[in-house]
Amino acid sequence: MTGKTLAEKLLSAKAGEDVRAGDYIEAQVDVAMAHDITGPLAFQTFEEVTGGEGDLFAPGRTILTIDHHAPADGVQAANNHNAIREFAAEHGAHQYDVGDGICHQVLIEEGHVAPGDLVIGADSHSTTYGGIGAFGTGVGSSDLGTALATGELWFRVPETLRFVVEGDLPEGVYAKDLILRFIGDVGFAGCTYMAAEYVGSTVESLPVHQRLVLTNMAIEMGGKTGLVPADDRVARFLEAETGQAVELPAPEDRRSDDDAEFASVHEYRAEELAPQVSKPSNPENAVDVGEVAGTDVDQLFVGTCTNGRYEDISLVASVLEGETLASGTRMVVVPASGSVYRKLLATGEMATLVDAGAVVQAAGCGPCAGYHQGVLGDGDVCLATANRNFPGREGSMESSVYLASPATVAVSALYGEITDPREYDGLPRFDDHALAEVEA
Ligand SMILES: CC(C)[C@H](C(=O)O)[C@@H](O)C(=O)O
Ligand code: SF4
């Protein structure tokens, strides 16, 4: 028998038996999440399954957020928000409200997810939790509703597609560039129903907030989950964020065995990578930034569960310090959480952004899925730190969205056109802010 992949190990632990890729299993769920769009439908299923009188499998591990249309942008959204609040109050679920931020960011910051957990979320970017070594995956509202009652869900154990990156990332190249390149190479459906596992010295050296970028976008190549092996850095990061001690799974349970079987292995040298931009209208359209440099941009969008963290926005503020946006452009900044928002206020970086001409909005999803707070019109071109650029994603079917790192978006804002971030001298390197604060 060959060794096991990390995905097989994580799911074996939750199935209570030795499982392998291709097996169908019933697994114990640790954390379940739904938000203001998917929650109300999940509640209906929950009521049907329980006959209207059942309890949540684990109220403290059922997390409900209000983030997609927050603050409410219409009556329907407002009613959905009330449905979230009422369900949470009635059943004792853990609930976050307007301004608290995007589900995936909040669950990690607030310590709801630990390495080794099985997390299901009624949102496709629930793959994000693999950045701290949990098995996170998106499920539909009805699966979520059923699991809220039973605490269990069936899975097909996924094969693993492995990305190995060795070496030091050059200046101007970040995790976002890595993941856009990966998606470009394997294609939009290249990882369908598989686990995307990211390893190698480059990945090991990434701060946790950057690892989350890799796992967040696993779904953009069809991934069932995205995984970065948890290490001490994850434990220290979570302790710094939450103030609570974190126990990591045993070392052999945190990584794939050397003789595990992978569906395929893709190897990269970090030094060879250039900043990437995904052209409209698919994340798989990744090219070196040079190929699209000079493209005029109307709107710059900094935010989302991919790149709306403190470190991302702080980098943008450092580039915009004492500058103004190029004329004819507008910038929308949406912090991923209330805690990110408050950090930016406390450091003065919020003022830097506003002085440069950016509009900073309440924490949440913002215009990411085209609902509000910066929707695009016909012909508009947006350069975004987001994860999706499908036709009409941020508004009009006649608009276009290019995806890039916060550094590329920030430097492009100075010129009003897509610009190679390496043209800017002294781009900051990323570090874990919370960790740096604690360990300073
Ligand atoms: C609204 C929600 C179901 C959706 C998702 O699951 O991804 C949204 O978050 C998105 O990014 O398009
Ligand atoms: S920020 Fe965008 S991608 Fe992330 S959960 Fe919200 S709408 Fe979906």
Coordinates of C-alpha atoms and ligand atoms in Angstrom, one line a residue:
M1 CA 0.0 0.0 0.0
T2 CA 1.4 3.4 -0.9
G3 CA 1.4 6.3 1.5
K4 CA -1.5 8.8 1.9
T5 CA -2.0 12.3 0.7
L6 CA -2.8 15.1 3.1
A7 CA -6.4 15.1 1.8
E8 CA -6.7 11.4 2.5
K9 CA -5.3 11.8 6.0
L10 CA -7.6 14.7 6.9
L11 CA -10.7 12.9 5.6
S12 CA -9.7 9.5 7.2
A13 CA -9.6 11.2 10.6
K14 CA -13.2 12.6 10.0
A15 CA -14.5 9.3 8.6
G16 CA -13.0 7.3 11.5
E17 CA -11.5 4.8 9.0
D18 CA -8.6 4.5 6.5
V19 CA -10.0 6.1 3.3
R20 CA -8.4 6.7 -0.1
A21 CA -9.1 8.8 -3.1
G22 CA -12.2 7.6 -4.8
D23 CA -13.9 6.3 -1.7
Y24 CA -17.3 7.5 -0.7
I25 CA -17.4 8.4 2.9
E26 CA -19.7 9.8 5.6
A27 CA -17.6 12.3 7.5
Q28 CA -18.0 14.2 10.8
V29 CA -18.1 18.0 10.2
D30 CA -16.3 20.3 12.6
V31 CA -17.5 23.7 11.4
A32 CA -20.5 24.7 9.2
M33 CA -20.9 28.2 7.7
A34 CA -23.6 30.0 5.7
H35 CA -24.0 33.6 4.8
D36 CA -26.8 36.1 4.0
I37 CA -27.3 34.7 0.5
T38 CA -27.1 30.9 1.2
G39 CA -28.3 30.9 4.8
P40 CA -32.0 31.3 4.3
L41 CA -32.3 28.4 1.9
A42 CA -30.2 26.2 4.2
F43 CA -32.5 27.0 7.1
Q44 CA -35.5 25.8 5.1
T45 CA -33.8 22.4 4.6
F46 CA -32.8 22.3 8.2
E47 CA -36.4 22.9 9.2
E48 CA -37.6 20.2 6.8
V49 CA -35.0 17.7 8.0
T50 CA -35.7 18.3 11.7
G51 CA -39.5 18.8 11.3
G52 CA -39.2 22.3 12.7
E53 CA -38.1 21.2 16.2
G54 CA -34.6 19.9 15.9
D55 CA -31.3 21.3 17.3
L56 CA -28.2 22.3 15.5
F57 CA -25.5 19.6 15.5
A58 CA -23.2 22.1 17.2
P59 CA -24.5 25.7 17.8
G60 CA -21.1 27.0 18.7
R61 CA -19.6 25.6 15.5
T62 CA -22.4 26.8 13.3
I63 CA -21.3 30.2 12.0
L64 CA -23.6 32.6 10.2
T65 CA -22.3 35.8 8.5
I66 CA -23.9 38.9 6.9
D67 CA -21.3 39.9 4.3
H68 CA -22.5 39.6 0.7
H69 CA -25.0 42.5 0.7
A70 CA -23.8 44.3 3.8
P71 CA -25.0 46.8 4.7
A72 CA -28.3 45.8 3.0
D73 CA -28.6 47.2 -0.5
G74 CA -32.3 46.5 -0.8
V75 CA -35.3 45.1 0.9
Q76 CA -34.7 41.5 0.0
A77 CA -31.2 41.7 1.4
A78 CA -32.5 43.3 4.6
N79 CA -35.0 40.6 5.0
N80 CA -32.4 37.9 4.4
H81 CA -30.3 39.6 7.1
N82 CA -33.2 39.4 9.5
A83 CA -33.7 35.7 8.7
I84 CA -30.0 35.1 9.6
R85 CA -30.4 37.0 12.9
E86 CA -33.6 35.2 13.8
F87 CA -32.3 31.7 13.0
A88 CA -29.1 32.4 15.0
A89 CA -31.1 33.7 18.0
E90 CA -33.5 30.8 17.9
H91 CA -30.9 28.0 17.5
G92 CA -27.9 29.5 19.3
A93 CA -25.7 29.7 16.2
H94 CA -22.7 32.0 16.3
Q95 CA -23.7 35.0 14.2
Y96 CA -21.7 37.9 12.7
D97 CA -23.4 41.1 11.5
V98 CA -23.1 44.0 9.0
G99 CA -19.5 45.3 9.2
D100 CA -17.9 42.2 10.7
G101 CA -16.7 41.1 7.3
I102 CA -16.4 38.3 4.8
C103 CA -17.2 34.8 6.1
H104 CA -13.9 33.2 5.3
Q105 CA -11.9 36.0 6.9
V106 CA -14.0 36.2 10.0
L107 CA -13.9 32.4 10.6
I108 CA -10.1 32.4 10.5
E109 CA -9.6 35.6 12.5
E110 CA -12.0 34.7 15.2
G111 CA -10.5 31.3 15.7
H112 CA -13.5 29.2 14.6
V113 CA -11.3 27.0 12.4
A114 CA -8.3 24.9 13.6
P115 CA -5.8 22.9 11.6
G116 CA -7.1 19.4 10.9
D117 CA -10.8 20.5 11.0
L118 CA -13.4 19.6 8.4
V119 CA -15.1 22.8 7.4
I120 CA -18.1 23.0 5.1
G121 CA -19.4 26.4 4.0
A122 CA -22.3 27.3 1.7
D123 CA -19.9 29.4 -0.4
S124 CA -17.5 28.2 -3.0
H125 CA -14.5 29.9 -1.5
S126 CA -14.7 27.7 1.5
T127 CA -11.5 26.1 0.1
T128 CA -9.7 29.0 1.9
Y129 CA -9.5 27.1 5.2
G130 CA -6.8 24.8 3.8
G131 CA -4.4 27.8 4.2
I132 CA -4.3 26.9 7.9
G133 CA -4.3 23.1 7.3
A134 CA -8.0 22.5 7.6
F135 CA -10.1 20.6 4.9
G136 CA -12.4 23.4 3.7
T137 CA -15.0 22.9 1.0
G138 CA -18.0 24.6 -0.5
V139 CA -21.4 22.9 -0.4
G140 CA -24.9 23.8 -1.6
S141 CA -27.5 25.2 0.7
S142 CA -29.4 22.0 1.0
D143 CA -26.3 19.9 1.9
L144 CA -25.5 22.5 4.4
G145 CA -29.0 22.5 5.8
T146 CA -28.9 18.8 6.3
A147 CA -25.4 18.8 7.9
L148 CA -26.6 21.5 10.3
A149 CA -29.0 18.9 11.7
T150 CA -26.8 15.8 11.5
G151 CA -23.2 17.1 11.7
E152 CA -22.3 14.7 8.9
L153 CA -22.0 14.8 5.2
W154 CA -20.9 12.4 2.5
F155 CA -17.8 13.0 0.4
R156 CA -15.9 11.4 -2.4
V157 CA -12.3 11.5 -1.2
P158 CA -10.5 13.6 -3.8
E159 CA -7.3 12.8 -5.7
T160 CA -4.6 15.4 -5.2
L161 CA -3.0 17.7 -7.7
R162 CA 0.3 18.9 -6.3
F163 CA 2.0 22.2 -7.0
V164 CA 5.7 22.4 -5.8
V165 CA 7.4 25.8 -5.8
E166 CA 11.0 26.1 -4.8
G167 CA 13.2 29.2 -4.3
D168 CA 12.6 32.9 -3.5
L169 CA 9.9 34.9 -5.1
P170 CA 11.3 37.9 -6.9
E171 CA 10.3 41.4 -6.0
G172 CA 6.8 42.3 -7.2
V173 CA 5.7 38.6 -7.2
Y174 CA 3.3 37.3 -4.6
A175 CA 1.0 34.4 -3.8
K176 CA -1.6 35.9 -6.1
D177 CA 0.7 35.7 -9.0
L178 CA 1.5 32.1 -8.2
I179 CA -2.1 31.0 -8.1
L180 CA -3.0 32.9 -11.2
R181 CA -0.1 31.1 -13.0
F182 CA -1.2 27.7 -11.6
I183 CA -4.8 28.2 -12.8
G184 CA -3.5 29.4 -16.2
D185 CA -1.4 26.3 -16.5
V186 CA -3.9 23.6 -15.5
G187 CA -7.0 25.5 -16.7
F188 CA -10.3 26.5 -15.3
A189 CA -11.4 22.8 -14.8
G190 CA -7.9 21.3 -14.4
C191 CA -8.4 20.4 -10.8
T192 CA -12.0 19.5 -10.8
Y193 CA -13.0 17.6 -7.7
M194 CA -9.4 17.2 -6.7
A195 CA -7.5 18.7 -3.8
A196 CA -4.9 21.3 -4.8
E197 CA -1.9 20.9 -2.6
Y198 CA 0.8 23.6 -2.4
V199 CA 4.2 22.7 -1.1
G200 CA 7.9 23.5 -1.5
S201 CA 10.3 26.0 0.1
T202 CA 8.5 29.0 -1.4
V203 CA 5.2 28.0 0.0
E204 CA 6.8 27.2 3.4
S205 CA 8.2 30.7 3.5
L206 CA 4.9 32.4 2.8
P207 CA 3.1 34.2 5.6
V208 CA -0.2 32.7 6.5
H209 CA -2.3 35.5 4.8
Q210 CA -0.5 34.6 1.6
R211 CA -1.1 30.9 1.9
L212 CA -4.8 31.7 2.2
V213 CA -4.7 33.3 -1.3
L214 CA -3.5 30.0 -2.8
T215 CA -6.2 28.0 -1.1
N216 CA -8.9 30.5 -1.7
M217 CA -8.5 30.3 -5.5
A218 CA -8.3 26.5 -5.7
I219 CA -12.0 26.6 -6.7
E220 CA -11.1 28.7 -9.7
M221 CA -9.5 25.6 -11.2
G222 CA -12.3 23.4 -9.9
G223 CA -10.6 22.3 -6.7
K224 CA -12.7 20.5 -4.1
T225 CA -10.3 22.0 -1.6
G226 CA -6.9 23.7 -1.4
L227 CA -4.3 22.7 1.1
V228 CA -1.0 24.0 2.5
P229 CA 0.5 21.7 5.2
A230 CA 0.1 23.4 8.6
D231 CA 3.3 24.3 10.4
D232 CA 4.4 26.2 13.5
R233 CA 3.9 29.4 11.7
V234 CA 0.2 28.6 11.4
A235 CA 0.0 27.9 15.1
R236 CA 1.8 31.2 16.0
F237 CA -0.4 33.1 13.5
L238 CA -3.6 31.8 15.0
E239 CA -2.4 32.4 18.6
A240 CA -1.5 36.0 17.6
E241 CA -4.9 36.5 16.0
T242 CA -7.1 34.9 18.6
G243 CA -5.1 35.0 21.8
Q244 CA -5.7 31.3 22.3
A245 CA -3.3 28.4 22.2
V246 CA -3.6 26.2 19.2
E247 CA -2.7 22.5 19.0
L248 CA -1.4 21.3 15.6
P249 CA -2.1 17.7 14.5
A250 CA 0.9 15.4 14.8
P251 CA 3.6 16.2 12.2
E252 CA 2.9 13.1 10.1
D253 CA -0.8 14.0 10.0
R254 CA -0.1 17.5 8.6
R255 CA 1.5 16.5 5.3
S256 CA 1.3 14.0 2.5
D257 CA 3.6 11.0 2.7
D258 CA 6.6 10.9 0.4
D259 CA 5.2 7.8 -1.4
A260 CA 1.6 9.1 -1.7
E261 CA 0.0 9.0 -5.1
F262 CA -0.8 12.3 -6.9
A263 CA -2.9 12.8 -9.9
S264 CA -0.2 15.0 -11.2
V265 CA 2.7 17.1 -9.9
H266 CA 3.5 20.6 -11.3
E267 CA 6.9 22.0 -10.4
Y268 CA 8.0 25.7 -10.5
R269 CA 11.0 27.8 -9.7
A270 CA 10.0 31.0 -7.9
E271 CA 12.7 33.1 -9.5
E272 CA 11.3 32.5 -13.0
L273 CA 7.9 33.9 -12.2
A274 CA 6.7 37.4 -13.3
P275 CA 3.7 39.2 -11.9
Q276 CA 0.5 37.8 -13.5
V277 CA -2.7 39.3 -14.7
S278 CA -5.8 37.2 -15.6
K279 CA -7.5 38.8 -18.6
P280 CA -11.3 38.9 -19.0
S281 CA -13.4 36.8 -18.6
N282 CA -11.8 33.8 -16.9
P283 CA -9.2 33.4 -14.2
E284 CA -7.4 30.9 -16.4
N285 CA -6.5 33.7 -18.8
A286 CA -3.3 34.4 -16.9
V287 CA -0.4 36.2 -18.7
D288 CA 2.8 37.9 -17.6
V289 CA 1.8 41.5 -16.7
G290 CA 3.9 42.8 -19.7
E291 CA 1.4 41.4 -22.1
V292 CA -1.4 43.6 -20.9
A293 CA 0.7 46.6 -19.6
G294 CA -0.8 49.8 -21.0
T295 CA -4.4 48.7 -20.8
D296 CA -6.5 51.6 -19.7
V297 CA -8.4 51.1 -16.4
D298 CA -11.5 52.9 -15.1
Q299 CA -11.9 51.2 -11.7
L300 CA -9.5 49.6 -9.3
F301 CA -10.9 47.3 -6.7
V302 CA -9.0 46.2 -3.6
G303 CA -10.7 43.7 -1.4
T304 CA -12.4 40.3 -1.3
C305 CA -11.7 37.0 0.5
T306 CA -8.7 36.6 -1.7
N307 CA -6.8 39.9 -1.2
G308 CA -8.7 42.1 1.2
R309 CA -6.6 41.4 4.3
Y310 CA -4.7 44.0 6.3
E311 CA -1.4 43.2 4.6
D312 CA -2.9 43.6 1.1
I313 CA -4.5 47.0 1.8
S314 CA -1.5 48.2 3.8
L315 CA 0.7 47.5 0.7
V316 CA -1.7 49.5 -1.4
A317 CA -1.6 52.4 1.1
S318 CA 2.1 52.4 1.1
V319 CA 2.2 52.8 -2.7
L320 CA -0.4 55.6 -2.6
E321 CA 1.2 57.5 0.3
G322 CA 1.4 61.1 -0.7
E323 CA 0.1 60.3 -4.3
T324 CA -3.2 60.7 -6.0
L325 CA -5.0 58.2 -8.2
A326 CA -4.4 58.8 -11.9
S327 CA -7.0 61.1 -13.3
G328 CA -10.0 59.3 -14.8
T329 CA -9.7 56.4 -12.4
R330 CA -11.6 55.5 -9.3
M331 CA -10.6 53.1 -6.5
V332 CA -12.9 51.1 -4.3
V333 CA -11.3 49.6 -1.2
V334 CA -13.3 47.1 0.9
P335 CA -11.6 45.6 3.9
A336 CA -12.2 41.9 4.3
S337 CA -13.3 42.3 8.0
G338 CA -14.1 44.8 10.6
S339 CA -10.9 44.0 12.3
V340 CA -8.9 44.8 9.1
Y341 CA -10.9 48.1 8.9
R342 CA -10.1 49.1 12.4
K343 CA -6.4 48.3 11.9
L344 CA -6.3 50.5 8.9
L345 CA -7.9 53.3 10.9
A346 CA -5.5 52.9 13.8
T347 CA -2.4 53.0 11.6
G348 CA -3.6 56.0 9.7
E349 CA -3.5 54.0 6.4
M350 CA -7.2 54.6 5.9
A351 CA -6.5 58.3 5.8
T352 CA -3.7 57.7 3.3
L353 CA -6.1 55.9 1.0
V354 CA -8.8 58.5 1.3
D355 CA -6.3 61.3 0.7
A356 CA -5.1 59.6 -2.5
G357 CA -8.7 59.5 -3.7
A358 CA -9.9 56.0 -2.8
V359 CA -13.3 55.3 -1.5
V360 CA -13.2 53.0 1.5
Q361 CA -16.4 51.0 2.2
A362 CA -17.8 48.8 4.9
A363 CA -16.1 45.5 5.4
G364 CA -17.7 42.7 3.3
C365 CA -17.8 41.3 -0.2
G366 CA -18.3 44.8 -1.8
P367 CA -18.7 44.7 -5.6
C368 CA -16.9 41.4 -5.9
A369 CA -20.0 39.5 -7.2
G370 CA -21.5 42.6 -8.8
Y371 CA -24.2 43.3 -6.1
H372 CA -23.3 46.8 -4.8
Q373 CA -20.7 49.3 -3.7
G374 CA -19.0 49.8 -7.0
V375 CA -20.8 47.9 -9.7
L376 CA -19.4 48.3 -13.3
G377 CA -21.2 49.9 -16.2
D378 CA -21.1 49.1 -19.9
G379 CA -17.6 49.3 -21.2
D380 CA -16.0 49.8 -17.8
V381 CA -12.6 48.1 -17.2
C382 CA -11.7 47.1 -13.7
L383 CA -8.4 45.8 -12.3
A384 CA -9.2 43.9 -9.2
T385 CA -7.5 41.9 -6.4
A386 CA -10.5 39.6 -6.6
N387 CA -10.8 35.9 -7.7
R388 CA -13.3 35.9 -10.5
N389 CA -13.7 37.8 -13.7
F390 CA -16.5 36.0 -15.5
P391 CA -18.7 38.0 -17.9
G392 CA -20.7 40.4 -15.8
R393 CA -19.1 39.4 -12.6
E394 CA -18.8 42.9 -11.2
G395 CA -21.7 44.4 -13.0
S396 CA -22.5 44.9 -16.7
M397 CA -22.1 42.1 -19.2
E398 CA -20.3 44.7 -21.2
S399 CA -17.7 45.4 -18.6
S400 CA -14.4 43.6 -18.1
V401 CA -12.4 42.6 -15.1
Y402 CA -8.7 41.9 -15.0
L403 CA -7.3 40.0 -11.9
A404 CA -4.0 40.8 -10.2
S405 CA -2.1 41.2 -7.0
P406 CA -2.6 44.2 -4.6
A407 CA 0.9 45.4 -5.7
T408 CA -0.1 45.4 -9.4
V409 CA -3.4 47.1 -8.6
A410 CA -1.7 49.7 -6.5
V411 CA 1.0 50.6 -9.0
S412 CA -1.5 50.6 -11.9
A413 CA -3.6 53.1 -9.9
L414 CA -0.8 55.7 -10.2
Y415 CA -0.8 55.4 -14.0
G416 CA -4.4 54.7 -14.8
E417 CA -3.4 51.7 -16.9
I418 CA -2.2 48.2 -16.1
T419 CA 1.4 48.6 -15.0
D420 CA 4.2 46.2 -14.1
P421 CA 4.5 46.6 -10.3
R422 CA 8.3 46.1 -10.7
E423 CA 8.4 49.6 -12.1
Y424 CA 7.8 50.9 -8.6
D425 CA 10.9 51.1 -6.5
G426 CA 10.8 49.5 -3.1
L427 CA 7.6 47.4 -3.0
P428 CA 7.2 46.1 0.5
R429 CA 7.6 42.4 1.2
F430 CA 4.7 40.7 3.0
D431 CA 4.8 39.6 6.6
D432 CA 2.1 38.4 8.9
H433 CA 1.0 41.7 10.6
A434 CA -0.5 40.1 13.7
L435 CA 2.5 37.8 14.1
A436 CA 5.0 40.7 13.6
E437 CA 3.2 42.7 16.2
V438 CA 3.3 39.9 18.8
E439 CA 6.9 38.8 18.0
A440 CA 8.4 42.3 17.8
Ligands
LIG1 C1 -23.1 34.0 -3.2 C2 -22.2 32.8 -3.1 C3 -23.0 31.6 -3.2 C4 -21.1 32.9 -4.1 C5 -20.1 31.7 -4.0 O1 -20.5 30.6 -3.5 O2 -19.1 31.7 -4.4 C6 -20.3 34.1 -3.9 O3 -19.6 34.2 -2.7 C7 -19.3 34.3 -5.1 O4 -18.1 34.5 -4.9 O5 -19.8 34.2 -6.2
SF4_2 S1 -15.5 38.3 -1.4 FE1 -16.3 37.6 -3.4 S2 -15.6 35.6 -3.7 FE2 -15.3 36.0 -1.6 S3 -17.2 35.2 -0.6 FE3 -17.6 37.4 -1.1 S4 -18.5 37.4 -3.1 FE4 -17.6 35.4 -2.9

